[in-house]
Short mmCIF file of N, CA and C in Angstrom, two decimals:
data_model
loop_
_atom_site.label_atom_id
_atom_site.label_comp_id
_atom_site.label_asym_id
_atom_site.label_seq_id
_atom_site.Cartn_x
_atom_site.Cartn_y
_atom_site.Cartn_z
N MET A 12 -1.86 5.58 13.82
CA MET A 12 -2.01 5.87 12.43
C MET A 12 -1.39 4.33 12.13
N VAL A 13 -2.34 4.04 11.07
CA VAL A 13 -2.29 2.91 10.04
C VAL A 13 -1.27 2.72 8.92
N ARG A 14 -0.82 2.14 9.21
CA ARG A 14 0.11 1.52 7.74
C ARG A 14 -0.07 0.38 6.96
N TYR A 15 -0.42 1.25 5.21
CA TYR A 15 -0.32 -0.09 4.55
C TYR A 15 1.17 -0.04 3.37
N THR A 16 0.91 -1.25 3.26
CA THR A 16 1.68 -1.55 1.56
C THR A 16 1.33 -1.89 0.49
N LEU A 17 0.90 -1.19 -0.34
CA LEU A 17 0.06 -1.53 -1.50
C LEU A 17 1.19 -2.06 -2.73
N LEU A 18 0.58 -3.29 -3.11
CA LEU A 18 1.17 -3.75 -4.52
C LEU A 18 0.21 -3.45 -6.21
N ILE A 19 1.51 -2.94 -7.07
CA ILE A 19 0.10 -2.87 -7.86
C ILE A 19 0.47 -3.85 -9.22
N ARG A 20 0.02 -4.03 -10.36
CA ARG A 20 0.73 -4.40 -11.14
C ARG A 20 -0.48 -3.95 -12.48
N TYR A 21 0.33 -3.78 -13.57
CA TYR A 21 0.16 -2.69 -14.97
C TYR A 21 -1.47 -3.77 -15.08
N THR A 22 -1.84 -2.81 -15.57
CA THR A 22 -3.48 -3.55 -16.57
C THR A 22 -2.70 -3.06 -18.13
N GLU A 23 -3.57 -4.40 -18.86
CA GLU A 23 -2.87 -3.87 -20.26
C GLU A 23 -2.82 -2.27 -20.81
N ILE A 24 -3.44 -1.59 -20.50
CA ILE A 24 -3.68 -0.52 -20.16
C ILE A 24 -2.60 0.27 -20.58
N GLY A 25 -2.39 -0.26 -18.60
CA GLY A 25 -1.45 1.00 -17.85
C GLY A 25 0.05 -0.13 -17.98
N ILE A 26 0.71 -0.96 -19.40
CA ILE A 26 1.07 -0.57 -19.90
C ILE A 26 1.82 -0.22 -21.05
N SER A 27 0.01 -0.68 -21.42
CA SER A 27 0.56 0.39 -22.90
C SER A 27 1.19 2.06 -22.67
N GLN A 28 1.02 2.22 -21.39
CA GLN A 28 0.72 3.97 -21.75
C GLN A 28 2.23 3.82 -20.66
N ILE A 29 2.67 3.36 -20.47
CA ILE A 29 4.26 3.08 -19.52
C ILE A 29 4.77 4.12 -18.99
N GLN A 30 4.71 5.31 -20.26
CA GLN A 30 5.01 6.47 -20.50
C GLN A 30 4.80 7.52 -19.97
N ASN A 31 3.93 7.02 -19.39
CA ASN A 31 3.22 7.83 -18.12
C ASN A 31 3.05 7.97 -16.91
N THR A 32 3.85 6.84 -16.57
CA THR A 32 3.49 6.81 -15.76
C THR A 32 4.24 7.54 -14.14
N VAL A 33 5.26 7.97 -14.89
CA VAL A 33 5.51 8.84 -13.44
C VAL A 33 4.69 9.30 -13.11
N ALA A 34 4.21 10.86 -14.64
CA ALA A 34 3.60 11.69 -14.65
C ALA A 34 2.06 11.23 -13.34
N ARG A 35 1.60 10.02 -14.05
CA ARG A 35 0.47 9.57 -12.78
C ARG A 35 0.50 9.02 -11.70
N ALA A 36 1.74 9.13 -11.02
CA ALA A 36 2.54 8.66 -9.70
C ALA A 36 2.38 10.18 -9.32
N ALA A 37 2.67 10.88 -9.96
CA ALA A 37 2.53 12.47 -9.22
C ALA A 37 0.71 12.77 -9.35
N VAL A 38 0.38 12.30 -9.88
CA VAL A 38 -1.59 12.99 -9.50
C VAL A 38 -1.70 12.04 -8.24
N PHE A 39 -1.62 10.39 -8.58
CA PHE A 39 -1.37 9.71 -6.85
C PHE A 39 -1.22 10.05 -5.69
N ARG A 40 -0.24 10.94 -5.74
CA ARG A 40 0.33 11.89 -4.83
C ARG A 40 -0.91 12.37 -4.22
N GLN A 41 -0.87 13.20 -4.87
CA GLN A 41 -1.44 14.95 -4.68
C GLN A 41 -3.36 14.15 -4.20
N ALA A 42 -3.16 12.78 -4.76
CA ALA A 42 -4.87 13.02 -4.66
C ALA A 42 -5.02 12.07 -3.31
N ALA A 43 -3.94 11.27 -2.92
CA ALA A 43 -3.15 11.01 -1.70
C ALA A 43 -3.26 11.57 -0.96
N ALA A 44 -2.29 13.01 -0.33
CA ALA A 44 -2.20 14.16 -0.40
C ALA A 44 -3.97 15.20 0.14
N ALA A 45 -4.63 15.28 -0.61
CA ALA A 45 -6.45 16.06 -0.38
C ALA A 45 -7.46 14.71 0.29
N MET A 46 -6.59 13.57 0.78
CA MET A 46 -7.40 12.82 1.09
C MET A 46 -6.49 11.92 2.42
N GLY A 47 -5.55 13.18 2.40
CA GLY A 47 -4.88 12.60 4.18
C GLY A 47 -4.03 11.22 3.84
N VAL A 48 -3.87 11.33 3.32
CA VAL A 48 -3.16 9.69 2.96
C VAL A 48 -1.54 10.15 2.84
N THR A 49 -0.24 9.29 3.54
CA THR A 49 1.04 9.90 3.33
C THR A 49 1.20 8.70 2.71
N VAL A 50 1.89 9.34 1.06
CA VAL A 50 2.85 8.04 0.96
C VAL A 50 4.30 8.01 1.18
N ASP A 51 4.12 6.84 2.22
CA ASP A 51 6.11 7.39 2.42
C ASP A 51 7.24 6.97 1.68
N ALA A 52 6.78 5.98 0.84
CA ALA A 52 7.89 5.33 -1.06
C ALA A 52 6.84 4.93 -1.91
N LEU A 53 7.13 5.18 -3.46
CA LEU A 53 6.59 4.70 -3.67
C LEU A 53 7.70 4.59 -5.12
N LEU A 54 7.68 3.06 -4.78
CA LEU A 54 9.16 2.54 -5.69
C LEU A 54 8.51 1.69 -7.19
N TRP A 55 8.83 1.12 -8.25
CA TRP A 55 8.91 0.40 -9.38
C TRP A 55 10.03 -0.26 -9.15
N THR A 56 9.01 -2.40 -9.12
CA THR A 56 10.04 -3.07 -8.83
C THR A 56 10.16 -3.76 -10.25
N LEU A 57 11.12 -4.52 -10.40
CA LEU A 57 11.07 -5.74 -11.32
C LEU A 57 10.24 -7.05 -10.74
N GLY A 58 10.05 -8.09 -11.47
CA GLY A 58 9.26 -9.01 -10.87
C GLY A 58 7.98 -9.71 -11.09
N GLU A 59 7.10 -10.37 -10.33
CA GLU A 59 5.57 -10.58 -10.15
C GLU A 59 4.80 -8.72 -10.09
N PHE A 60 5.52 -7.95 -8.99
CA PHE A 60 4.43 -6.90 -8.88
C PHE A 60 5.49 -5.66 -9.99
N ASP A 61 4.78 -4.91 -10.29
CA ASP A 61 5.35 -4.06 -10.84
C ASP A 61 5.61 -2.29 -10.38
N GLY A 62 5.39 -2.93 -8.58
CA GLY A 62 5.20 -1.24 -8.11
C GLY A 62 5.42 -2.05 -6.01
N VAL A 63 5.44 -0.99 -5.99
CA VAL A 63 5.15 -1.27 -3.95
C VAL A 63 4.64 0.72 -4.10
N ILE A 64 3.62 0.46 -3.22
CA ILE A 64 3.73 1.82 -1.93
C ILE A 64 3.79 1.93 -0.59
N ASN A 65 3.93 2.37 -0.11
CA ASN A 65 3.87 2.27 1.28
C ASN A 65 3.18 3.70 1.87
N LEU A 66 1.95 3.22 2.22
CA LEU A 66 1.34 4.38 2.77
C LEU A 66 0.41 4.36 4.23
N SER A 67 0.50 5.40 4.45
CA SER A 67 -0.21 6.14 6.10
C SER A 67 -1.41 7.04 6.44
N ALA A 68 -1.83 6.50 6.81
CA ALA A 68 -3.24 7.27 7.16
C ALA A 68 -3.84 7.42 9.16
N GLU A 69 -4.04 8.47 8.98
CA GLU A 69 -5.24 8.11 10.55
C GLU A 69 -6.49 7.62 10.81
N ASN A 70 -6.43 7.91 9.12
CA ASN A 70 -7.84 7.30 8.52
C ASN A 70 -8.46 5.70 7.39
N GLU A 71 -7.93 4.11 7.94
CA GLU A 71 -8.36 3.65 7.28
C GLU A 71 -8.95 3.38 6.57
N THR A 72 -10.02 4.90 6.11
CA THR A 72 -11.37 4.66 5.06
C THR A 72 -10.69 5.02 4.13
N ASN A 73 -9.78 6.44 4.37
CA ASN A 73 -9.36 7.14 3.14
C ASN A 73 -8.58 6.08 2.41
N VAL A 74 -7.66 5.23 3.50
CA VAL A 74 -6.99 4.55 2.75
C VAL A 74 -7.22 3.70 0.86
N VAL A 75 -8.19 3.26 1.82
CA VAL A 75 -9.49 2.36 1.05
C VAL A 75 -9.37 2.61 0.24
N ALA A 76 -10.71 4.16 -0.02
CA ALA A 76 -10.96 5.19 -0.77
C ALA A 76 -9.60 5.26 -1.66
N LEU A 77 -8.95 5.52 -1.30
CA LEU A 77 -7.56 6.42 -2.70
C LEU A 77 -7.20 5.26 -2.87
N VAL A 78 -7.41 3.46 -2.45
CA VAL A 78 -6.69 2.39 -3.42
C VAL A 78 -7.89 2.04 -4.37
N THR A 79 -8.98 2.39 -3.78
CA THR A 79 -10.04 1.20 -4.78
C THR A 79 -10.13 3.08 -5.55
N GLU A 80 -10.33 4.38 -6.05
CA GLU A 80 -10.15 4.99 -6.75
C GLU A 80 -8.95 5.06 -7.33
N LEU A 81 -8.01 4.67 -7.80
CA LEU A 81 -6.43 4.41 -8.43
C LEU A 81 -6.77 2.92 -8.71
N ALA A 82 -7.17 1.84 -8.55
CA ALA A 82 -7.66 0.23 -8.97
C ALA A 82 -9.09 1.47 -10.17
N ARG A 83 -10.13 1.64 -10.04
CA ARG A 83 -11.16 2.90 -10.89
C ARG A 83 -10.48 3.00 -12.17
N ARG A 84 -9.44 3.65 -11.84
CA ARG A 84 -8.51 4.50 -13.18
C ARG A 84 -8.82 3.42 -14.16
N GLY A 85 -8.31 2.45 -13.95
CA GLY A 85 -7.87 1.06 -14.82
C GLY A 85 -6.34 0.88 -15.37
N TYR A 86 -5.43 1.52 -14.45
CA TYR A 86 -3.74 1.06 -15.18
C TYR A 86 -3.19 -0.09 -14.51
N VAL A 87 -4.06 0.14 -13.09
CA VAL A 87 -3.10 -1.21 -12.19
C VAL A 87 -4.19 -1.73 -11.88
N ARG A 88 -4.24 -3.08 -11.54
CA ARG A 88 -4.37 -3.92 -10.34
C ARG A 88 -4.23 -3.74 -8.72
N THR A 89 -4.67 -3.71 -7.41
CA THR A 89 -3.48 -3.22 -6.50
C THR A 89 -4.10 -4.45 -5.54
N HIS A 90 -3.12 -4.69 -4.69
CA HIS A 90 -3.41 -6.13 -3.68
C HIS A 90 -3.11 -4.62 -2.29
N LEU A 91 -3.89 -4.67 -1.31
CA LEU A 91 -3.57 -3.79 -0.06
C LEU A 91 -2.93 -4.64 1.31
N LEU A 92 -2.66 -5.19 1.52
CA LEU A 92 -2.07 -5.17 2.75
C LEU A 92 -1.77 -4.79 4.15
N ARG A 93 -2.21 -5.05 5.23
CA ARG A 93 -2.23 -4.15 6.03
C ARG A 93 -0.89 -3.88 6.97
N ALA A 94 -0.06 -2.89 7.61
CA ALA A 94 1.45 -3.83 7.80
C ALA A 94 1.63 -2.74 9.15
N TYR A 95 2.23 -4.06 10.27
CA TYR A 95 2.63 -3.48 11.32
C TYR A 95 3.53 -2.80 11.92
N THR A 96 3.96 -1.91 12.75
CA THR A 96 5.08 -1.43 12.71
C THR A 96 5.65 -2.77 13.76
N GLU A 97 6.95 -2.65 14.07
CA GLU A 97 7.80 -3.98 15.14
C GLU A 97 6.64 -4.45 16.70
N ASP A 98 6.75 -2.86 17.14
CA ASP A 98 5.56 -2.06 18.37
C ASP A 98 4.11 -3.39 18.61
N GLU A 99 3.97 -2.68 17.41
CA GLU A 99 2.23 -2.78 16.93
C GLU A 99 2.10 -4.30 16.51
N PHE A 100 3.05 -4.89 16.03
CA PHE A 100 2.42 -6.28 16.16
C PHE A 100 3.42 -7.13 17.04
N ALA A 101 4.39 -6.42 18.21
CA ALA A 101 4.59 -6.71 19.61
C ALA A 101 2.75 -6.55 19.81
N ALA A 102 2.08 -5.78 20.13
CA ALA A 102 0.89 -5.56 21.04
C ALA A 102 0.09 -6.44 20.85
N VAL A 103 0.24 -6.60 19.38
CA VAL A 103 -1.03 -7.69 18.60
C VAL A 103 -0.69 -8.87 19.41
N LEU A 104 0.09 -9.28 19.66
CA LEU A 104 0.95 -10.33 20.68
C LEU A 104 0.71 -10.60 21.69
N LYS A 105 0.88 -10.07 22.46
CA LYS A 105 -0.29 -10.28 23.68
C LYS A 105 -1.39 -9.79 23.83
N ARG A 106 -1.82 -9.81 22.54
CA ARG A 106 -3.27 -10.07 23.20
C ARG A 106 -4.30 -11.54 22.66
N MET A 107 -3.40 -12.55 22.33
CA MET A 107 -3.42 -13.74 21.89
C MET A 107 -3.49 -13.99 23.46
N PRO A 108 -4.22 -15.55 23.88
CA PRO A 108 -5.34 -15.93 24.08
C PRO A 108 -3.94 -16.64 25.35
N SER A 109 -3.20 -17.38 24.32
CA SER A 109 -2.19 -18.22 24.75
C SER A 109 -1.30 -17.46 25.09
N ALA A 110 -0.18 -18.83 26.30
CA ALA A 110 1.20 -17.65 27.41
C ALA A 110 2.24 -16.87 26.15
N PRO A 111 2.67 -16.10 26.60
CA PRO A 111 4.16 -15.60 25.74
C PRO A 111 4.82 -16.63 24.77
N VAL A 112 5.66 -16.20 25.02
CA VAL A 112 6.22 -17.25 23.99
C VAL A 112 7.68 -16.61 23.94
N ASP A 113 8.77 -17.28 25.18
CA ASP A 113 10.12 -16.32 24.15
C ASP A 113 11.24 -16.85 23.38
N LEU A 114 10.86 -15.98 22.82
CA LEU A 114 11.82 -16.56 21.39
C LEU A 114 13.75 -16.76 22.24
N ASP A 115 14.02 -15.91 23.05
CA ASP A 115 15.64 -16.36 23.42
C ASP A 115 15.73 -17.43 24.25
N GLU A 116 14.80 -18.71 24.03
CA GLU A 116 15.11 -19.59 24.18
C GLU A 116 16.12 -20.12 23.07
#
């Protein structure tokens, strides 16, 4: 399972049609499901980014294709981040060539 956090910002077109954002989110969820991608969370935010979406899928390519299609539509700019659970990241750390670090010292 691969997980991603997607940060979005409205484009000028997206913000000018803000009243349709919830409907567009529903369409995005349907497209994600059709591509085998689960939308774990879809949140509107205040600040530097206008939204945060947590995605998961068995296939990384499907996530990238979904996000590319979202950006192509022109309502948002995207910033995709690969996300890891604690166990997944611990496995990454174990592969490091240096000696393990004991955080309890």
